């Protein structure tokens, strides 16, 4: 029983270490959301076409994927 408790404690500590090292950035999602809202307003007001808005919205989403990929790679390299 004592060995089981020790094993569980080691697993808990390991999980804590992983979670503490995790990097989450909600600000990127807010940035993309803000861009989408602004561009949709431009479309609805007739200032931009659906195609223009689509292209403008896809760019930050692509950049977001690129950033997340870079962060993910850097967090696994030690």
PDB file of C-alpha atoms in Angstrom:
ATOM      1  CA  UNK A   1       0.000   0.000   0.000  1.00  0.00           C
ATOM      2  CA  UNK A   2       2.809   2.423   0.795  1.00  0.00           C
ATOM      3  CA  UNK A   3       4.415   1.744  -2.594  1.00  0.00           C
ATOM      4  CA  UNK A   4       1.080   2.498  -4.293  1.00  0.00           C
ATOM      5  CA  UNK A   5       0.828   5.830  -2.474  1.00  0.00           C
ATOM      6  CA  UNK A   6       4.391   6.685  -3.466  1.00  0.00           C
ATOM      7  CA  UNK A   7       3.665   5.802  -7.105  1.00  0.00           C
ATOM      8  CA  UNK A   8       0.505   7.916  -7.088  1.00  0.00           C
ATOM      9  CA  UNK A   9       2.411  10.854  -5.552  1.00  0.00           C
ATOM     10  CA  UNK A  10       5.098  10.550  -8.252  1.00  0.00           C
ATOM     11  CA  UNK A  11       2.440  10.526 -10.951  1.00  0.00           C
ATOM     12  CA  UNK A  12       0.746  13.584  -9.431  1.00  0.00           C
ATOM     13  CA  UNK A  13       4.060  15.450  -9.323  1.00  0.00           C
ATOM     14  CA  UNK A  14       4.785  14.468 -12.932  1.00  0.00           C
ATOM     15  CA  UNK A  15       1.351  15.725 -14.032  1.00  0.00           C
ATOM     16  CA  UNK A  16       1.873  18.995 -12.137  1.00  0.00           C
ATOM     17  CA  UNK A  17       5.226  19.484 -13.856  1.00  0.00           C
ATOM     18  CA  UNK A  18       3.666  18.987 -17.273  1.00  0.00           C
ATOM     19  CA  UNK A  19       0.758  21.329 -16.512  1.00  0.00           C
ATOM     20  CA  UNK A  20       3.034  24.028 -15.114  1.00  0.00           C
ATOM     21  CA  UNK A  21       5.071  23.909 -18.329  1.00  0.00           C
ATOM     22  CA  UNK A  22       2.011  24.210 -20.564  1.00  0.00           C
ATOM     23  CA  UNK A  23       1.675  27.478 -22.413  1.00  0.00           C
ATOM     24  CA  UNK A  24      -1.767  28.777 -23.220  1.00  0.00           C
ATOM     25  CA  UNK A  25      -2.397  32.067 -24.933  1.00  0.00           C
ATOM     26  CA  UNK A  26      -6.009  33.130 -25.113  1.00  0.00           C
ATOM     27  CA  UNK A  27      -4.990  36.574 -26.356  1.00  0.00           C
ATOM     28  CA  UNK A  28      -4.286  35.161 -29.803  1.00  0.00           C
ATOM     29  CA  UNK A  29      -7.823  33.844 -30.035  1.00  0.00           C
ATOM     30  CA  UNK A  30      -9.171  37.219 -28.908  1.00  0.00           C
ATOM     31  CA  UNK A  31      -7.111  38.927 -31.595  1.00  0.00           C
ATOM     32  CA  UNK A  32      -8.515  36.670 -34.309  1.00  0.00           C
ATOM     33  CA  UNK A  33     -12.021  37.107 -32.930  1.00  0.00           C
ATOM     34  CA  UNK A  34     -11.617  40.880 -33.010  1.00  0.00           C
ATOM     35  CA  UNK A  35     -10.420  40.817 -36.623  1.00  0.00           C
ATOM     36  CA  UNK A  36     -13.346  38.624 -37.650  1.00  0.00           C
ATOM     37  CA  UNK A  37     -15.865  40.945 -35.988  1.00  0.00           C
ATOM     38  CA  UNK A  38     -14.393  44.021 -37.650  1.00  0.00           C
ATOM     39  CA  UNK A  39     -14.261  42.430 -41.083  1.00  0.00           C
ATOM     40  CA  UNK A  40     -17.821  41.133 -40.830  1.00  0.00           C
ATOM     41  CA  UNK A  41     -18.944  44.689 -40.040  1.00  0.00           C
ATOM     42  CA  UNK A  42     -17.171  45.855 -43.206  1.00  0.00           C
ATOM     43  CA  UNK A  43     -18.974  43.183 -45.219  1.00  0.00           C
ATOM     44  CA  UNK A  44     -22.391  43.913 -43.720  1.00  0.00           C
ATOM     45  CA  UNK A  45     -21.992  47.635 -44.345  1.00  0.00           C
ATOM     46  CA  UNK A  46     -21.090  46.978 -47.986  1.00  0.00           C
ATOM     47  CA  UNK A  47     -17.534  48.291 -47.680  1.00  0.00           C
ATOM     48  CA  UNK A  48     -15.944  44.939 -48.589  1.00  0.00           C
ATOM     49  CA  UNK A  49     -16.989  41.887 -50.549  1.00  0.00           C
ATOM     50  CA  UNK A  50     -17.376  38.452 -48.972  1.00  0.00           C
ATOM     51  CA  UNK A  51     -14.235  37.351 -50.845  1.00  0.00           C
ATOM     52  CA  UNK A  52     -12.176  40.252 -49.458  1.00  0.00           C
ATOM     53  CA  UNK A  53     -13.359  39.571 -45.923  1.00  0.00           C
ATOM     54  CA  UNK A  54     -12.681  35.855 -46.303  1.00  0.00           C
ATOM     55  CA  UNK A  55      -9.088  36.501 -47.371  1.00  0.00           C
ATOM     56  CA  UNK A  56      -8.501  38.974 -44.552  1.00  0.00           C
ATOM     57  CA  UNK A  57      -9.938  36.592 -41.954  1.00  0.00           C
ATOM     58  CA  UNK A  58      -7.957  33.596 -43.206  1.00  0.00           C
ATOM     59  CA  UNK A  59      -4.603  35.376 -42.842  1.00  0.00           C
ATOM     60  CA  UNK A  60      -4.650  35.779 -39.037  1.00  0.00           C
ATOM     61  CA  UNK A  61      -6.069  32.268 -38.631  1.00  0.00           C
ATOM     62  CA  UNK A  62      -3.153  30.918 -40.703  1.00  0.00           C
ATOM     63  CA  UNK A  63      -0.726  33.003 -38.638  1.00  0.00           C
ATOM     64  CA  UNK A  64      -2.307  31.629 -35.455  1.00  0.00           C
ATOM     65  CA  UNK A  65      -1.732  28.056 -36.598  1.00  0.00           C
ATOM     66  CA  UNK A  66       1.874  28.933 -37.437  1.00  0.00           C
ATOM     67  CA  UNK A  67       2.415  30.474 -33.978  1.00  0.00           C
ATOM     68  CA  UNK A  68       0.857  27.539 -32.145  1.00  0.00           C
ATOM     69  CA  UNK A  69       3.016  25.125 -34.129  1.00  0.00           C
ATOM     70  CA  UNK A  70       6.174  27.066 -33.252  1.00  0.00           C
ATOM     71  CA  UNK A  71       5.230  27.258 -29.548  1.00  0.00           C
ATOM     72  CA  UNK A  72       4.427  23.546 -29.520  1.00  0.00           C
ATOM     73  CA  UNK A  73       7.772  22.663 -31.083  1.00  0.00           C
ATOM     74  CA  UNK A  74       9.726  24.929 -28.751  1.00  0.00           C
ATOM     75  CA  UNK A  75       8.062  23.490 -25.652  1.00  0.00           C
ATOM     76  CA  UNK A  76       9.101  19.958 -26.616  1.00  0.00           C
ATOM     77  CA  UNK A  77      12.718  20.804 -27.413  1.00  0.00           C
ATOM     78  CA  UNK A  78      14.959  20.702 -24.348  1.00  0.00           C
TER      79      UNK A  78
END
